[in-house]
Tab-separated table of C-alpha atoms in Angstrom:
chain	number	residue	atom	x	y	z
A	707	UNK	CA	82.842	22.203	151.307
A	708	UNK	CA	85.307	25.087	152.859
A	709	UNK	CA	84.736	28.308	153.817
A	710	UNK	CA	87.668	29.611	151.549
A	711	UNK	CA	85.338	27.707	148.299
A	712	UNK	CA	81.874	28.869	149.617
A	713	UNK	CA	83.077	32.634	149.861
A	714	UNK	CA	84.594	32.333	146.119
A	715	UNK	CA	81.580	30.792	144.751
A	716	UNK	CA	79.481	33.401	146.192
A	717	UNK	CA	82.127	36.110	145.049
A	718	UNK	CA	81.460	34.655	141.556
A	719	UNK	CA	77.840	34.801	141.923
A	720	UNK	CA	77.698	38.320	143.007
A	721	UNK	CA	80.031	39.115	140.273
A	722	UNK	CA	77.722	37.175	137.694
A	723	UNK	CA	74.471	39.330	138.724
A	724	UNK	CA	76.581	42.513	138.637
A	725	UNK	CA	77.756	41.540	134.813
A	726	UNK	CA	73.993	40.823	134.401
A	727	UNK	CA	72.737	44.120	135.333
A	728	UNK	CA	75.785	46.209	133.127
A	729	UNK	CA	74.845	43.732	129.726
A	730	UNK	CA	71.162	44.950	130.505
A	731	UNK	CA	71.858	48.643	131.264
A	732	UNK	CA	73.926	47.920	127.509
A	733	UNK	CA	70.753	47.219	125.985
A	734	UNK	CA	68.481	49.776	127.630
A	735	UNK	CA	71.861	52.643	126.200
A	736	UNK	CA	71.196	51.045	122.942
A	737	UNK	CA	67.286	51.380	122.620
A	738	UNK	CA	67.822	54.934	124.058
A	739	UNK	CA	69.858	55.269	121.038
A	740	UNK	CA	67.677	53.868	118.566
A	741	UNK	CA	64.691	55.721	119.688
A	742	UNK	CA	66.656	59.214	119.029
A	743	UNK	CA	67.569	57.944	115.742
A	744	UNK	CA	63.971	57.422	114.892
A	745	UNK	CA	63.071	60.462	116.334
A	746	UNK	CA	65.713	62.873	114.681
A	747	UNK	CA	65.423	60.659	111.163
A	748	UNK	CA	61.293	60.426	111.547
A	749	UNK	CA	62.176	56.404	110.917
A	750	UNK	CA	59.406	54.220	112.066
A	751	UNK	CA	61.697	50.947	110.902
A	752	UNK	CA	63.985	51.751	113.879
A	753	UNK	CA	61.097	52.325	116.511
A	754	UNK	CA	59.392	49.168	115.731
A	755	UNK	CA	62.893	48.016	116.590
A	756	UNK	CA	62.482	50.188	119.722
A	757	UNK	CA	59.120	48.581	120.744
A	758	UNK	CA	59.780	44.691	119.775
A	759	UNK	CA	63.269	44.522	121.899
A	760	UNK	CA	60.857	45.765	125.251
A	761	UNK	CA	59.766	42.453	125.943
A	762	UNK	CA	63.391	41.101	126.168
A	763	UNK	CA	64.572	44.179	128.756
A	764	UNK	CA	61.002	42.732	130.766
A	765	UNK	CA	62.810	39.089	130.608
A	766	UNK	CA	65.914	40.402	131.774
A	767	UNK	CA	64.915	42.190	134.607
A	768	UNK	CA	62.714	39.270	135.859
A	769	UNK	CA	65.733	37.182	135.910
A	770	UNK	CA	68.396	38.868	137.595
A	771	UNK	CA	65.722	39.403	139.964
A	772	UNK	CA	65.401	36.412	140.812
A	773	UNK	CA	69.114	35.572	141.048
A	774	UNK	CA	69.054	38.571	143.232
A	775	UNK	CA	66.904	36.804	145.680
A	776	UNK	CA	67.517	33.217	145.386
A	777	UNK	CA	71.525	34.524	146.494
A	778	UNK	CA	69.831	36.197	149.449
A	779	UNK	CA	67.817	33.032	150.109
A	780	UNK	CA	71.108	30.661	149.937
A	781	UNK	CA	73.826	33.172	151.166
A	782	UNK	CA	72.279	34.941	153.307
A	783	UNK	CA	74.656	38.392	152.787
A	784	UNK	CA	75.345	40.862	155.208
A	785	UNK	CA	76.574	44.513	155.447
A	786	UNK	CA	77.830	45.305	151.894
A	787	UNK	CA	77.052	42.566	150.085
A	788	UNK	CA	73.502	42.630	151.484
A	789	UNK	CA	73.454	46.327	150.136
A	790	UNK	CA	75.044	45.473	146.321
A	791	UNK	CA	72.115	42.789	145.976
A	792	UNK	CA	69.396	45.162	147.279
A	793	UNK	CA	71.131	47.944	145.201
A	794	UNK	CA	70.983	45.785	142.006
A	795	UNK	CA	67.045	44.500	142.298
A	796	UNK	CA	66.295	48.488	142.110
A	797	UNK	CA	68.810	49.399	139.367
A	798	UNK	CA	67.173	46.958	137.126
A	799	UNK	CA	63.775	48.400	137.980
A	800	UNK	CA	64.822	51.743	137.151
A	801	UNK	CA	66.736	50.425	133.742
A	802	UNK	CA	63.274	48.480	132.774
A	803	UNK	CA	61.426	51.864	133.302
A	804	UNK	CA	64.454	53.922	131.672
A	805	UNK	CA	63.796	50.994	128.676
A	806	UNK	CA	60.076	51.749	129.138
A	807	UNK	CA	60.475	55.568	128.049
A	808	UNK	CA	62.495	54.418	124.905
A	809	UNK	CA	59.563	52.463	123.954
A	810	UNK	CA	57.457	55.502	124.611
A	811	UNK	CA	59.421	57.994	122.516
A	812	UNK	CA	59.402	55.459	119.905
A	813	UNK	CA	55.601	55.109	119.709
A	814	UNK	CA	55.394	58.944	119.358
A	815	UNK	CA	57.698	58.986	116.583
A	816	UNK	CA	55.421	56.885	114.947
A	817	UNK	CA	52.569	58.327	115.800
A	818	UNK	CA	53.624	62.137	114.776
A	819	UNK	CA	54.597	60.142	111.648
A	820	UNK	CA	51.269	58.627	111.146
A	821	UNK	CA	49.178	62.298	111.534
A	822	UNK	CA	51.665	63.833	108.902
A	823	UNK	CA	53.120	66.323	111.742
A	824	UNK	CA	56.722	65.796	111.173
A	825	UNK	CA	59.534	68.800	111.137
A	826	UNK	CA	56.863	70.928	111.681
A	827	UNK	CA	58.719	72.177	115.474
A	828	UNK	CA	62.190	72.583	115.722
A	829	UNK	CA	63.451	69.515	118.013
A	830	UNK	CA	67.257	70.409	118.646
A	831	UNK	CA	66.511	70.399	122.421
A	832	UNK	CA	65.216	67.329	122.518
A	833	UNK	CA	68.155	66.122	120.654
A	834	UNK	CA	70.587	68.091	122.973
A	835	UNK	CA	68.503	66.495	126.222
A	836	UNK	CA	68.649	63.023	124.279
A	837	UNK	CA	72.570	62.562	124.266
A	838	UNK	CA	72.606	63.947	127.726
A	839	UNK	CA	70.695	61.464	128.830
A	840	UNK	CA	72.483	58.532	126.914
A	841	UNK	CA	75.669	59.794	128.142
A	842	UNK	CA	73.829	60.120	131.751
A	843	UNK	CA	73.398	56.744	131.552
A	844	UNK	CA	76.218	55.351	130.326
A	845	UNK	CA	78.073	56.705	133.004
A	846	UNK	CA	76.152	55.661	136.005
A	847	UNK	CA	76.702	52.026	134.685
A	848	UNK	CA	80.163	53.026	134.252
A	849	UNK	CA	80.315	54.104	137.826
A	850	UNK	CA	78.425	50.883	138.996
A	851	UNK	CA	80.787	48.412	137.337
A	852	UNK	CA	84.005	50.722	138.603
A	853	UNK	CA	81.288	51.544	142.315
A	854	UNK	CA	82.869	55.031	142.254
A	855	UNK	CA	81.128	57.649	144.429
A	856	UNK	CA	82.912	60.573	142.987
A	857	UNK	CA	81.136	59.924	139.901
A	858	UNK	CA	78.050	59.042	140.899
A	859	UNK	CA	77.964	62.698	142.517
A	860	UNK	CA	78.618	64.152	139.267
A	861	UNK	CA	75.951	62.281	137.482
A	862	UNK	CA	73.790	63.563	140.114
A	863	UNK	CA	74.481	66.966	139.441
A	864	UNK	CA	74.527	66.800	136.231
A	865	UNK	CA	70.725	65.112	135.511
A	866	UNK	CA	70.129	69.245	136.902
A	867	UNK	CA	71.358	69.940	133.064
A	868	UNK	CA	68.518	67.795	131.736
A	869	UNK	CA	65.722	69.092	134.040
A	870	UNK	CA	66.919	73.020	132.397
A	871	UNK	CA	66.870	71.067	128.796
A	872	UNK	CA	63.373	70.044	129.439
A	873	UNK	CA	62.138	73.423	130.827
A	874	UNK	CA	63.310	75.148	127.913
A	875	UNK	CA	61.784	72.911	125.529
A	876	UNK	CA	58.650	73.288	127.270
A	877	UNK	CA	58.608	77.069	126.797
A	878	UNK	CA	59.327	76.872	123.605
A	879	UNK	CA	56.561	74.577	122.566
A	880	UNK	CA	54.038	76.952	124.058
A	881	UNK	CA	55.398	79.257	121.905
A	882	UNK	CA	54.960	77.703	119.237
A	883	UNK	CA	51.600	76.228	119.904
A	884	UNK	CA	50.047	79.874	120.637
A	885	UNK	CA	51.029	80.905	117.677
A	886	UNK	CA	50.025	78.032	115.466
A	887	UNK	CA	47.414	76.346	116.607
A	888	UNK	CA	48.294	73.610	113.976
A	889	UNK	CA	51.246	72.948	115.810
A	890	UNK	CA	49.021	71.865	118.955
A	891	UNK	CA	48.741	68.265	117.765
A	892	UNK	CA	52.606	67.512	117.658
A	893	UNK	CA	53.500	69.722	120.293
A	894	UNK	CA	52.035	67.321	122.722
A	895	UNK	CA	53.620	64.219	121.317
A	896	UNK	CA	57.082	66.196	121.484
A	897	UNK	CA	56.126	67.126	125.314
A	898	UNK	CA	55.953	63.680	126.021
A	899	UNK	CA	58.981	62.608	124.636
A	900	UNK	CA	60.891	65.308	126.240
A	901	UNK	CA	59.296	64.503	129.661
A	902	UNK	CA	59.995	60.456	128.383
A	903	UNK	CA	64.225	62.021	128.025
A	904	UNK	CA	63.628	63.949	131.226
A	905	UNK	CA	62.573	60.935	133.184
A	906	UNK	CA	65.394	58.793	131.708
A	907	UNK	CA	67.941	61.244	132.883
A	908	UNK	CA	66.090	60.770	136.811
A	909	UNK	CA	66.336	56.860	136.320
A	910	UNK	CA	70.625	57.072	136.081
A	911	UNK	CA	70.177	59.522	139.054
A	912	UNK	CA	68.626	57.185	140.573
A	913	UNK	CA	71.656	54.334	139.615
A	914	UNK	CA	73.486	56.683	140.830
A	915	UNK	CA	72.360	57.084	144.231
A	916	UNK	CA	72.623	53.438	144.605
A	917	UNK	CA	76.096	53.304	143.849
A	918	UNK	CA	77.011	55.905	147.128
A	919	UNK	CA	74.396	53.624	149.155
A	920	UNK	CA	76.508	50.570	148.237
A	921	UNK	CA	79.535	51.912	149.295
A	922	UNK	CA	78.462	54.332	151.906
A	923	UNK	CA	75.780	52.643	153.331
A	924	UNK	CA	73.599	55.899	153.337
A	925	UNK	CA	70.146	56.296	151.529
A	926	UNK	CA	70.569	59.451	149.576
A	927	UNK	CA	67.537	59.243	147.639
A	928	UNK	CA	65.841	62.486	149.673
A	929	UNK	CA	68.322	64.359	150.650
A	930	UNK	CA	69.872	67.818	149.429
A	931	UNK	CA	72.310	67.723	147.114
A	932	UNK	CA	75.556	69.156	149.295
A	933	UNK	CA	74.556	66.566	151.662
A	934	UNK	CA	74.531	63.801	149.049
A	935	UNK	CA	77.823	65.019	147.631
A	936	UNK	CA	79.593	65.095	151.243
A	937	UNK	CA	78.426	61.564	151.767
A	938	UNK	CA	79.850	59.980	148.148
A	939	UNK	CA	83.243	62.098	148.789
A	940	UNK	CA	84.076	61.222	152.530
């Protein structure tokens, strides 16, 4: 077999994974989605939907795994290819856990729905900190089909927008639980879906990152946020 046929297969494998990964991130935007439609519409039809597609984002991530590593194992990648595989095993970790807190939020919904504590707290933050999130992620996988640093630095700063979202829900819902103590009860459950939004928005930060390290060849994970942005714009 030639050189010039082994480097196109493996081009074709590494663009196989990568088309993996983006139809998986499409499913983890879409049970985002859903789970913000049962939350805002209190509809526990749509977050059983929520919790029963989970198991498929599990499948999905075990098997571009492997394909992940059995490429490594027959290829044997260097440099940037070597970092685009490595890249992609942790992208799909952090898209399982992003699909993990849509599962969450949907089992609150249900739950509030269960103890009879529905519309009793305004939500519109959570809704706000929802779409950001959604449209967080969307564009991170944007940026990792397109691998365009410029982006990925604006994703990054722009998961600071959740974080504020968060914090301000937070206050709020100590508000209103010390002045109705009957508010206590779904106060919580709303705390944890805002932390489960919060958390979603870190996961396409984290995408994001990966995309510069891909490119770059820098870890950016821990390091300040000028720095990071001088590294994806050089």
């Amino acid at each position: 077999m030639s050189d010039k046929h082994l480097s196109s297969q493996f081009d074709a494998d590494l663009n196989q994974v990568s088309s993996r990964v983006l139809e998986m991130g499409g499913l983890v935007e879409s049970q985002i989605i859903k789970a913000m439609q049962a939350l805002n519409h209190f509809d526990a039809e749509v977050a059983d939907q929520v919790i029963t597609d989970e198991a498929r984002l599990n499948s999905m991530e075990v098997e571009i795994d492997e394909a992940c590593s059995h490429i490594i194992a027959r290829r044997q990648p260097a440099a940037r290819d070597l970092r685009l595989l490595m890249a992609i095993s942790k992208t799909i970790t952090n898209l399982e856990r992003a699909g993990d807190e849509a599962e969450k939020i949907a089992k609150r919904v249900k739950r509030i729905m269960e103890e009879g504590n529905a519309r009793t707290v305004n939500i519109a933050e959570i809704r706000l900190a929802g779409d950001m999130a959604t449209s967080i992620l969307r564009r991170a996988l944007d940026a990792f089909a397109r691998l365009d640093t410029v982006a990925a630095a604006q994703i990054v700063r722009d998961d600071k927008a959740i974080d504020e979202a968060f914090r301000a829900f937070v206050r709020k819902l100590v508000t209103y639980m010390m002045e109705d103590a009957r508010t206590i009860s779904v106060g919580l459950d709303l705390l944890f879906v805002a932390k489960a939004i919060e958390r979603i928005g870190d996961h396409a930060k984290n995408i994001a990152e990966f995309i510069i390290y891909i490119v770059k060849g820098t870890d950016v994970r821990h390091v300040p946020r000028d720095q990071l942005e001088r590294e994806a714009l050089s």
